[in-house]
Short mmCIF file of C-alpha atoms in Angstrom, two decimals:
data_model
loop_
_atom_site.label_atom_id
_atom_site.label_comp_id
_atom_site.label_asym_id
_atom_site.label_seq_id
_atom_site.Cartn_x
_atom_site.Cartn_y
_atom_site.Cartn_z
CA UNK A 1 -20.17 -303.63 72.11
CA UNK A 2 -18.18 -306.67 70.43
CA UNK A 3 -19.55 -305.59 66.88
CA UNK A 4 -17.99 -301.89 67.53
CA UNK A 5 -14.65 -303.67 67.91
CA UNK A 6 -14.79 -305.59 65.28
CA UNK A 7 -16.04 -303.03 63.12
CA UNK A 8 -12.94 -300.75 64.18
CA UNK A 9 -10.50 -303.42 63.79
CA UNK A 10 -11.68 -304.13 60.16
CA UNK A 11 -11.49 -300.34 58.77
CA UNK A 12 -8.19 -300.00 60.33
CA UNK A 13 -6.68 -302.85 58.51
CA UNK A 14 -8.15 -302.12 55.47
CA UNK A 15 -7.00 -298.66 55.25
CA UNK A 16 -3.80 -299.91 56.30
CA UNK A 17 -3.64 -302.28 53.18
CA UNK A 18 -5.40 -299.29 51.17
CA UNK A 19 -2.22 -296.95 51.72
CA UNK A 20 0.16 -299.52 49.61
CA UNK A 21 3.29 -301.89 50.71
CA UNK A 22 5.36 -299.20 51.64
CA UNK A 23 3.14 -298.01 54.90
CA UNK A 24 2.13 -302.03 55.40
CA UNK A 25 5.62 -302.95 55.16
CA UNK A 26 6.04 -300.22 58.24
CA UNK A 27 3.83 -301.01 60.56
CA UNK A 28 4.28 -304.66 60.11
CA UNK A 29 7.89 -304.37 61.04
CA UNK A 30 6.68 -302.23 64.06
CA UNK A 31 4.14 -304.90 65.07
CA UNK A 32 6.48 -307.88 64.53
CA UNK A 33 8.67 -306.36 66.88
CA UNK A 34 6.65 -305.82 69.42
CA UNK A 35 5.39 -309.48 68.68
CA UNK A 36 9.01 -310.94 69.16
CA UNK A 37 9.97 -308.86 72.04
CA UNK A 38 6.65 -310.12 73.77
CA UNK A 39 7.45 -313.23 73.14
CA UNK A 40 10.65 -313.45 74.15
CA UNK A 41 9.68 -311.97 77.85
CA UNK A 42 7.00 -314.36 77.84
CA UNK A 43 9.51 -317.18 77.45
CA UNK A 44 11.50 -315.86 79.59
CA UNK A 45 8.65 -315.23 82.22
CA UNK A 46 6.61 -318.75 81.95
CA UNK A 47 10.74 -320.49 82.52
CA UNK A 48 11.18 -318.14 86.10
CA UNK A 49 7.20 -319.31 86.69
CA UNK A 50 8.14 -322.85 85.83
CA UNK A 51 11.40 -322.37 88.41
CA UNK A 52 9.41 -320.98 91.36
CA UNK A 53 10.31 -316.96 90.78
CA UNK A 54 6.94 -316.09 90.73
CA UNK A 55 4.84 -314.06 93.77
CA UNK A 56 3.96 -317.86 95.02
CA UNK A 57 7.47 -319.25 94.59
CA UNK A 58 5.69 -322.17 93.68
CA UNK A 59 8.40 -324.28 91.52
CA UNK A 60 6.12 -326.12 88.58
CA UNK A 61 8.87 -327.89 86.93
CA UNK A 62 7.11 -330.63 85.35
CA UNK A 63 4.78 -331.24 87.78
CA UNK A 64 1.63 -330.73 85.41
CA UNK A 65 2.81 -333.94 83.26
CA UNK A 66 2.39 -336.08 85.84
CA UNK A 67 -0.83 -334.84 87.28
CA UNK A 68 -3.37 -334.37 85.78
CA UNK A 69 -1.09 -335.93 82.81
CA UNK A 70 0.56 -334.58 79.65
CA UNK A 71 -1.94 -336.34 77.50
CA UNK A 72 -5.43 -336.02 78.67
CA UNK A 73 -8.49 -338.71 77.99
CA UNK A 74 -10.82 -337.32 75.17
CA UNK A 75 -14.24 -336.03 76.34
CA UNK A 76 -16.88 -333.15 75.62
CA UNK A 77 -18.89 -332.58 78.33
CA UNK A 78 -21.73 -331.04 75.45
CA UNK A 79 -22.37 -334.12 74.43
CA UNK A 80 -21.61 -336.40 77.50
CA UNK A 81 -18.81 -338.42 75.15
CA UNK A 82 -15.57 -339.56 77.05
CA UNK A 83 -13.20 -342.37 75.86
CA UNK A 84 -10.90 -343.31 78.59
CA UNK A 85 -7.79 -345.23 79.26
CA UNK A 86 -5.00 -345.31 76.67
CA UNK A 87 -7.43 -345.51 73.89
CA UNK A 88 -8.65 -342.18 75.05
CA UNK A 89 -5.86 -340.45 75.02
CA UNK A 90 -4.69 -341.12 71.44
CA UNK A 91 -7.81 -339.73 70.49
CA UNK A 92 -6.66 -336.57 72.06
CA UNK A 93 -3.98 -336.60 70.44
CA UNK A 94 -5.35 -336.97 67.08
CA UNK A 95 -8.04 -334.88 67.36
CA UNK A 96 -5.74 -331.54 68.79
CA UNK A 97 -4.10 -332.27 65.37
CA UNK A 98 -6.08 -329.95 64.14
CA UNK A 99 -5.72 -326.84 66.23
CA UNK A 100 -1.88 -327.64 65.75
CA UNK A 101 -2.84 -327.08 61.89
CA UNK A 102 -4.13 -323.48 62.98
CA UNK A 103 -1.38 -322.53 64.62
CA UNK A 104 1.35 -323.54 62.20
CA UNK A 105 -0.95 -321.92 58.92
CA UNK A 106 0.59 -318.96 57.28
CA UNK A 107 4.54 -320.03 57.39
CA UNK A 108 3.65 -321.12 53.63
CA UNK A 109 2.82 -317.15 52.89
CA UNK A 110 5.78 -316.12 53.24
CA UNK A 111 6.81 -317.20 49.62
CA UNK A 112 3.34 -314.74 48.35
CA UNK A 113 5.83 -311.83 49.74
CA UNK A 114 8.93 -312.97 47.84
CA UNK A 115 7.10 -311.22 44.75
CA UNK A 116 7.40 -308.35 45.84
CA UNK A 117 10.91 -308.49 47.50
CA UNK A 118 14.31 -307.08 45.75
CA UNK A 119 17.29 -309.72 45.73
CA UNK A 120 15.05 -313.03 45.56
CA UNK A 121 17.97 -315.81 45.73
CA UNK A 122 18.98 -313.48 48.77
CA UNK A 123 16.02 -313.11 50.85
CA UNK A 124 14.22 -316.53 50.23
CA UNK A 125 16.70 -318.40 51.84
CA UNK A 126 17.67 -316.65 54.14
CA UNK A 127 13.02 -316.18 55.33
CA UNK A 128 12.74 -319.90 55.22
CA UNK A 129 15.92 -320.99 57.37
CA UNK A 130 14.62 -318.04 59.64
CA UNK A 131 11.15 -319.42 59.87
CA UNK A 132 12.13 -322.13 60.65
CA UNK A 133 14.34 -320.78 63.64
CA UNK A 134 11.52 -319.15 64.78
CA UNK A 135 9.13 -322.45 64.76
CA UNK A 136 11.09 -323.74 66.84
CA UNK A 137 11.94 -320.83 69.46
CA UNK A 138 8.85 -319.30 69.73
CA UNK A 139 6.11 -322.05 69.00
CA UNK A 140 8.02 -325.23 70.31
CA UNK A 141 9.66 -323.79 73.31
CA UNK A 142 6.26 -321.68 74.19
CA UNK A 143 4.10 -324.42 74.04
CA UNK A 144 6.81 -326.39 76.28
CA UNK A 145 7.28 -323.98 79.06
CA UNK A 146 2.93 -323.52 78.58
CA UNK A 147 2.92 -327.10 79.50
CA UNK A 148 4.94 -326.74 82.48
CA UNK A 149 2.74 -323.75 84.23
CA UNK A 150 -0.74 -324.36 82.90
CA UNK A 151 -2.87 -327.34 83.67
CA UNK A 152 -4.62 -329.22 81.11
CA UNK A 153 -7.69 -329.32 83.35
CA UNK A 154 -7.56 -325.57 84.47
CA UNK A 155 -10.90 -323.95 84.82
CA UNK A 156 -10.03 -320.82 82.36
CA UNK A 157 -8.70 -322.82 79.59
CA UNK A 158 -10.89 -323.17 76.52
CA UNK A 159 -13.63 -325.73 76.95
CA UNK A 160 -13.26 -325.73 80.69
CA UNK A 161 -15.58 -323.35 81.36
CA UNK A 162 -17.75 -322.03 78.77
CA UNK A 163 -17.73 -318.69 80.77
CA UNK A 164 -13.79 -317.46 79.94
CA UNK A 165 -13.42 -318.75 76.07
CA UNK A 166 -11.37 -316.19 75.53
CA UNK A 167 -8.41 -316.92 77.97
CA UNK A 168 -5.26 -317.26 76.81
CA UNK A 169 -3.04 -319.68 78.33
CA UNK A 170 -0.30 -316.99 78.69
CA UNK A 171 -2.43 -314.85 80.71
CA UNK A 172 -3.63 -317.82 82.86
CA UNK A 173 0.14 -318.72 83.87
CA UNK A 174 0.82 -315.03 85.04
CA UNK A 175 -2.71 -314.96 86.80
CA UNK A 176 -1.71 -318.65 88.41
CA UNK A 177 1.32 -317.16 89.26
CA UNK A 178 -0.24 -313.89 91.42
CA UNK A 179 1.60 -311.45 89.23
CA UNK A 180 -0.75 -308.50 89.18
CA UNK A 181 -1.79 -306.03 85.93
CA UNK A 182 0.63 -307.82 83.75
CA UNK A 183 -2.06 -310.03 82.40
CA UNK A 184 -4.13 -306.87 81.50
CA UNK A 185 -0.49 -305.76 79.29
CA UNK A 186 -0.14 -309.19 77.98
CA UNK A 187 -4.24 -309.19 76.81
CA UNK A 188 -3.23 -305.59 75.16
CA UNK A 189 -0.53 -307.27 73.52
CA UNK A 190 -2.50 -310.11 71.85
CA UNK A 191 -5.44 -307.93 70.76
CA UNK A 192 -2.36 -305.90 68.77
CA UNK A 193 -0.72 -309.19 67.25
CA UNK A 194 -4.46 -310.48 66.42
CA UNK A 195 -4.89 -307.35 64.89
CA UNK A 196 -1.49 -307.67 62.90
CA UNK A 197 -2.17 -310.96 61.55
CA UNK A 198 -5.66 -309.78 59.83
CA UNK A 199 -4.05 -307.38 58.87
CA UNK A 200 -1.54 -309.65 57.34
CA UNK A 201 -3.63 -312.07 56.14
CA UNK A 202 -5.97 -309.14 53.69
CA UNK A 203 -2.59 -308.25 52.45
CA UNK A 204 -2.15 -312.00 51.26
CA UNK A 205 -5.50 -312.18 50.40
CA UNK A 206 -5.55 -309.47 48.27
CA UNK A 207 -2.23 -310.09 46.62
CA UNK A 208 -3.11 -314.07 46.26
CA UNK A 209 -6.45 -313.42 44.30
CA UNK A 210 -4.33 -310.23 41.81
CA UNK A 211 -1.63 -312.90 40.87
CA UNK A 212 -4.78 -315.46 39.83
CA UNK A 213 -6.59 -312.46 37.81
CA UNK A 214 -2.99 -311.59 36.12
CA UNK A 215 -2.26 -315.38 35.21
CA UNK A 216 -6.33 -315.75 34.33
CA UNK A 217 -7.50 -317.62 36.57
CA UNK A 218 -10.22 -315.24 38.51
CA UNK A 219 -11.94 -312.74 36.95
CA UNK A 220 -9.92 -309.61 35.44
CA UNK A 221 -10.99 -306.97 37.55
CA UNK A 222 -9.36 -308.12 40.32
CA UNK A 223 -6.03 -307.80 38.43
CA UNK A 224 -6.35 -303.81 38.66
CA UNK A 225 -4.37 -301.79 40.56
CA UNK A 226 -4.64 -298.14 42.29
CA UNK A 227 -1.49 -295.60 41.49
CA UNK A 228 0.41 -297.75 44.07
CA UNK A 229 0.20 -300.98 42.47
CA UNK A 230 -2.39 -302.18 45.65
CA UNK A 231 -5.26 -304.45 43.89
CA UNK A 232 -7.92 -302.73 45.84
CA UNK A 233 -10.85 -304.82 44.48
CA UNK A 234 -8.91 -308.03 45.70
CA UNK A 235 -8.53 -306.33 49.10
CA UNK A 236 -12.69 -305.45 49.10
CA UNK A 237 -13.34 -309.17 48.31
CA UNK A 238 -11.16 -309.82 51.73
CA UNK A 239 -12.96 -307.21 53.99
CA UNK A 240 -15.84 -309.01 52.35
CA UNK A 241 -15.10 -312.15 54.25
CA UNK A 242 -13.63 -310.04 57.29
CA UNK A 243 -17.31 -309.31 57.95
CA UNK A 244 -18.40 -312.72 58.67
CA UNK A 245 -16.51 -311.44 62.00
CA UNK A 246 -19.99 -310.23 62.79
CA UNK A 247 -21.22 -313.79 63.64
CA UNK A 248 -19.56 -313.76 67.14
CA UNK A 249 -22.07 -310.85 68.45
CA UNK A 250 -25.39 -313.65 68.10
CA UNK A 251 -23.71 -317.08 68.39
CA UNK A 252 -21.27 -317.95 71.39
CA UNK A 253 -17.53 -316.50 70.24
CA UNK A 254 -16.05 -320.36 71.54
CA UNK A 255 -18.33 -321.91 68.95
CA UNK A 256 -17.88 -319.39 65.74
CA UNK A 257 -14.02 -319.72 66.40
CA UNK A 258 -13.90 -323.84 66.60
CA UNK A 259 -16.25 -323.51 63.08
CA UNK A 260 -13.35 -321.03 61.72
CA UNK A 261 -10.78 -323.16 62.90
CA UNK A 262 -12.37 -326.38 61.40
CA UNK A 263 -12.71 -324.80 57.78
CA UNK A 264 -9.39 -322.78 58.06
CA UNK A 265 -7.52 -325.80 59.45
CA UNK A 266 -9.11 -328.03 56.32
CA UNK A 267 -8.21 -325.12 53.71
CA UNK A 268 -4.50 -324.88 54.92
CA UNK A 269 -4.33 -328.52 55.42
CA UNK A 270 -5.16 -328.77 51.30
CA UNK A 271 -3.00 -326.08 50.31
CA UNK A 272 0.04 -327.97 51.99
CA UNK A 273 -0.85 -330.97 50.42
CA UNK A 274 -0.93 -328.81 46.62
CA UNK A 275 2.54 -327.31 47.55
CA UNK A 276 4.18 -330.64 48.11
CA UNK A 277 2.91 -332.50 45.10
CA UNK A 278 3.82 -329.33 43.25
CA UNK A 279 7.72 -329.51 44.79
CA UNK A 280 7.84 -332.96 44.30
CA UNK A 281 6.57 -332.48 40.60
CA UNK A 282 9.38 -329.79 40.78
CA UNK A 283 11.74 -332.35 41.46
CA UNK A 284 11.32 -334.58 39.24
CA UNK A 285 11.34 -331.34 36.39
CA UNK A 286 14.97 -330.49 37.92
CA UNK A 287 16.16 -334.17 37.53
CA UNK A 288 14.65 -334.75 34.03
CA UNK A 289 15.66 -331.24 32.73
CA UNK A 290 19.50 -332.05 33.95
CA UNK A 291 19.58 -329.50 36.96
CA UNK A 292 21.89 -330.29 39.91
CA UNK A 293 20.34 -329.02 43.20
CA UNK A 294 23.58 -327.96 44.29
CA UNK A 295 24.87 -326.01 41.55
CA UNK A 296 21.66 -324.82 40.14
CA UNK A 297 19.38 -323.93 43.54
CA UNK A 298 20.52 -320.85 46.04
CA UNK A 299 18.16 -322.61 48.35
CA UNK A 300 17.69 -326.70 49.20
CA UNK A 301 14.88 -327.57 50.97
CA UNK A 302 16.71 -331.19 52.98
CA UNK A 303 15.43 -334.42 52.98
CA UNK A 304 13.82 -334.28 50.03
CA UNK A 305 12.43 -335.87 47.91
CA UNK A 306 11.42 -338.06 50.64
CA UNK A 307 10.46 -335.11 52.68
CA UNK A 308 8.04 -334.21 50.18
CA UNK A 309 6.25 -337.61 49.86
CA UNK A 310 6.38 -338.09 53.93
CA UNK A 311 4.92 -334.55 54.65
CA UNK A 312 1.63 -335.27 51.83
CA UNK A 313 1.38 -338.61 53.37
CA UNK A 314 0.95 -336.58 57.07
CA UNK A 315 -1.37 -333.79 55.51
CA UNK A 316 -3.39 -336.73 53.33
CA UNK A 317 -4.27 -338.48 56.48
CA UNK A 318 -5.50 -335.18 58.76
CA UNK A 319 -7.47 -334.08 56.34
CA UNK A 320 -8.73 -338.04 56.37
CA UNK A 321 -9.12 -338.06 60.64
CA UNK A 322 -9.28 -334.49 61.36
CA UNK A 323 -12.80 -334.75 63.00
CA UNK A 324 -13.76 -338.19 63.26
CA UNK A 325 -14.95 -337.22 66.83
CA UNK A 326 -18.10 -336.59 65.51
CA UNK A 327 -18.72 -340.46 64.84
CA UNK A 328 -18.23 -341.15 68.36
CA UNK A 329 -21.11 -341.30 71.00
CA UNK A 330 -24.48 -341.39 70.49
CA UNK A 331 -25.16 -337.91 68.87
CA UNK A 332 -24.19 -336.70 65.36
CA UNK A 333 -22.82 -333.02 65.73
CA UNK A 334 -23.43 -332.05 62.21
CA UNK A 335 -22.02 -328.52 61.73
CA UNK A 336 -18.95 -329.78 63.28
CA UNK A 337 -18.90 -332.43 60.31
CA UNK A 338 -20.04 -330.07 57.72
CA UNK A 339 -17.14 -327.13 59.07
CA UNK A 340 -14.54 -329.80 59.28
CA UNK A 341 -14.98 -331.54 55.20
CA UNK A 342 -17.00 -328.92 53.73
CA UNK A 343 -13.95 -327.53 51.92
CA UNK A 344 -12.93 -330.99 50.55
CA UNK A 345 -15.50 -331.49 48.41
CA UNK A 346 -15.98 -327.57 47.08
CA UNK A 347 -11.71 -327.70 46.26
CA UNK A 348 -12.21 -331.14 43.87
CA UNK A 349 -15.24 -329.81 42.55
CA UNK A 350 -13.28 -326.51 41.60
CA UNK A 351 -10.39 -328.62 40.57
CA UNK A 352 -11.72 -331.15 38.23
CA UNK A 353 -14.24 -328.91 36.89
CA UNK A 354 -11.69 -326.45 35.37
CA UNK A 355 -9.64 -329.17 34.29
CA UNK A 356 -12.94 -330.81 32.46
CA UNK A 357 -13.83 -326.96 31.67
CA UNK A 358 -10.09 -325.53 30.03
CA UNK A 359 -9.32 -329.54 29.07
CA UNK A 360 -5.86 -328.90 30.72
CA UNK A 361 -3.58 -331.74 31.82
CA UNK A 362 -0.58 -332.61 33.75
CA UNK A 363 2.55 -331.31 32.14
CA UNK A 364 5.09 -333.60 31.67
CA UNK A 365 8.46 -333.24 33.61
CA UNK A 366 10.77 -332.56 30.47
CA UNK A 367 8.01 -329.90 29.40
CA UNK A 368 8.24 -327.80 32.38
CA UNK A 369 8.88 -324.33 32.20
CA UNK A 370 12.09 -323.74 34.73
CA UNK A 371 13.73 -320.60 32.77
CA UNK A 372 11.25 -317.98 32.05
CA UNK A 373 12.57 -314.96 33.93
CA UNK A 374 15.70 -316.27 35.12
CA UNK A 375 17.83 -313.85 32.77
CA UNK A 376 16.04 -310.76 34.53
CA UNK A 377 16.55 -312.10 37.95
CA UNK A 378 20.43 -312.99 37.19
CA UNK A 379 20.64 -309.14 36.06
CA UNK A 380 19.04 -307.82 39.08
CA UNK A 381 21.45 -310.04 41.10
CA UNK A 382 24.60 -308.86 39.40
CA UNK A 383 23.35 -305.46 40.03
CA UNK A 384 22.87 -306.14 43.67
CA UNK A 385 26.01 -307.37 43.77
CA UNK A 386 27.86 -304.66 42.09
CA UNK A 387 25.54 -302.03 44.88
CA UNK A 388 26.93 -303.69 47.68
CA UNK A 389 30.59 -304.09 46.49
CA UNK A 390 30.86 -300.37 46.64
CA UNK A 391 28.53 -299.63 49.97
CA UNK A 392 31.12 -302.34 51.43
CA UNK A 393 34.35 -300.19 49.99
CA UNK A 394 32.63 -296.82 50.60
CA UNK A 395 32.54 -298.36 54.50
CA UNK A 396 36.03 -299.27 54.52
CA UNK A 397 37.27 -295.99 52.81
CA UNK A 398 35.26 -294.14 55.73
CA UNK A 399 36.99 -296.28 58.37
CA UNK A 400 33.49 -298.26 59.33
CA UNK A 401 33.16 -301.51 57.85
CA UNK A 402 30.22 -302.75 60.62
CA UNK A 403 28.06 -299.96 60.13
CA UNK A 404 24.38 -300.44 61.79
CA UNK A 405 23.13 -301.88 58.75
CA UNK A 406 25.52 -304.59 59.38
CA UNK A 407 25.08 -304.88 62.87
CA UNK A 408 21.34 -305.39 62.69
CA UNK A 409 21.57 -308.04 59.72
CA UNK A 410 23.93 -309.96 61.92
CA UNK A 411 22.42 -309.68 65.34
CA UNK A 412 18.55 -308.93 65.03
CA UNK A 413 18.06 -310.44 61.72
CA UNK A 414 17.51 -313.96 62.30
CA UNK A 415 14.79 -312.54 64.72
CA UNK A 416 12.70 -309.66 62.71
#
């Protein structure tokens, strides 16, 4: 029955991502707030939990970090390994590095969607600030309050059981907490926002492989485009990969997903690490060219450059440790190995072949291209400008300066 699922979910996103920006664009904003306002009561919910407002006014507090512990010895019961004391539990630490990867990949996207966004020196930094915001609200303070009702040791978690993979730790606090048929509402919910970020994530796809073919770097024919500008070959080559979905109806779903996570985690792990040498190579372009940050840059990204060179120096040494589990004990779990550095070796391969292949080489800082396009971006920013000059006196003529418009940028924005 799984495959039937999966089979649905992938036609619906690709027709969704067939029917062009404009309907994407729609039900993305529709998902997203369904996605914030879930998380929000969720919040909300795990803090009364936490307080003892549940069924069981039971109050958690922090109850969980003292027994069984906030940081847990490393051990997997598959293949009878466990490293205790303090030793053990650094190991932990390290090696849940990894799934933290997962969960944080995709902020970087959001500069894939700035190409297609009007008012660029408006929107970008005004997305990253907000993403930011949103890190910290609804990852860090989730995963906080999660720490305060759930047990590290709970039987439904994944890799406590090998029966309930699937559980979700958000459903385990309401079902620890006796509240009845909201865990079936909050399962709905994640199948939806699961749903939304494929669904994302062939929209980035598709766009991420058109803007290689246009600059030449992937074949041509993914640089055409149906009547609505969508690059429908780049979204086939994603549903392509969508079908490796399929694996999870002959192998156990816990296993396929820790493979996907290993590779995924790697991939992201290396793009980070090609963003930040690019930024700091950006840097150094701004400073040799005679650019002042301040006066030249809408948006500053702080702390840098050291920023920069501390972040690659984080994402250098994951993708270095991320799953040196696998030399501990008396086994060798080899698709673990091969899932978790298989990507290494294919990106320098692809890397130093082109450059061998095109003879291409770094360009030096003073040669750096930092004003191509600027000109049409300054005249679609004086346009803006000019637009919203006159919606702002046609308000004020009418007697309505905070029209909705205005009311939602300043009150909902920072969240959608």
């Amino acid at each position: 029955m799984s495959e039937v699922w999966i089979a649905i979910f992938l036609v619906v996103i690709v027709v969704i991502n067939i029917l062009g920006v404009r309907f994407f664009g729609e039900i993305e904003f529709w998902l997203s707030c369904l996605k914030v306002l879930t998380c929000l009561g969720l919040i909300i919910l795990l803090l009364v939990i936490a307080l003892g407002g549940g069924p069981t006014h039971d109050r958690l507090g922090f109850r969980f970090w003292q027994d069984p512990g906030a940081f847990k010895e490393y051990a997997e019961k598959a293949r009878g390994l466990h490293v205790g004391g303090a030793t053990g539990r650094f190991v932990s630490f390290l090696s849940v590095l990894v799934t933290a990867v997962f969960a944080y990949m995709g902020s970087e996207l959001v500069g894939i969607t700035f190409a297609e966004c009007a008012r660029p020196r408006q929107a970008i930094p005004k997305a990253i600030k907000l993403t930011f915001y949103r890190i910290l609200l609804f990852y860090i303070c989730s995963v906080l309050l999660l720490g305060m009702c759930v047990a590290s040791n709970d039987k439904l978690l994944l890799g406590a059981s090998g029966s309930s993979a699937s559980a979700s730790p958000f459903v385990i606090a309401i079902k620890n907490a006796k509240i009845d048929g909201l865990d079936h509402v909050i399962n709905a919910c994640i199948l939806l926002f699961v749903l939304s970020a494929a669904n994302s994530d062939l929209y980035i796809c598709s766009r991420t492989i058109y803007g290689l073919a246009v600059a030449g770097y992937a074949p041509k024919i993914f640089a055409k485009t149906n009547s609505k500008g969508v690059p429908y070959y780049g979204i086939a080559l994603g549903a392509a990969f969508c079908l490796l979905g399929f694996m999870t109806t002959s192998s156990s779903a816990a296993d396929i997903f820790n493979y996907f996570v290993n590779v995924v985690s790697l991939t992201g792990l290396i793009t980070w690490s090609c963003i930040l040498f690019l930024h700091i190579r950006f840097m150094k372009a701004l400073k040799v060219q005679g650019f002042d940050r301040k006066r030249d840059l809408n948006y500053r990204s702080p702390l840098q450059p050291y920023g920069s060179y501390i972040s690659l120096a984080i994402c250098i040494f994951i993708i270095l440790i991320k799953n040196f589990t696998v030399f501990l004990g008396h086994d060798f779990p080899y698709k673990t190995f091969i899932t978790g550095y298989i990507i290494l070796p294919v990106f320098l391969i692809m890397l130093f072949s082109y450059k061998f292949i095109k003879k291409t080489k770094l360009i030096p800082a003073h040669q750096v291209d930092l004003d191509t396009y600027r000109d049409v971006v300054d005249a679609e920013e004086e346009e803006f400008a000019l637009k919203d000059q006159e919606e702002k006196a046609l308000r004020e003529a009418q007697g309505n300066p905070k029209d909705l418009k205005w009311f939602y940028e300043k009150v909902f924005g920072w969240i959608f």
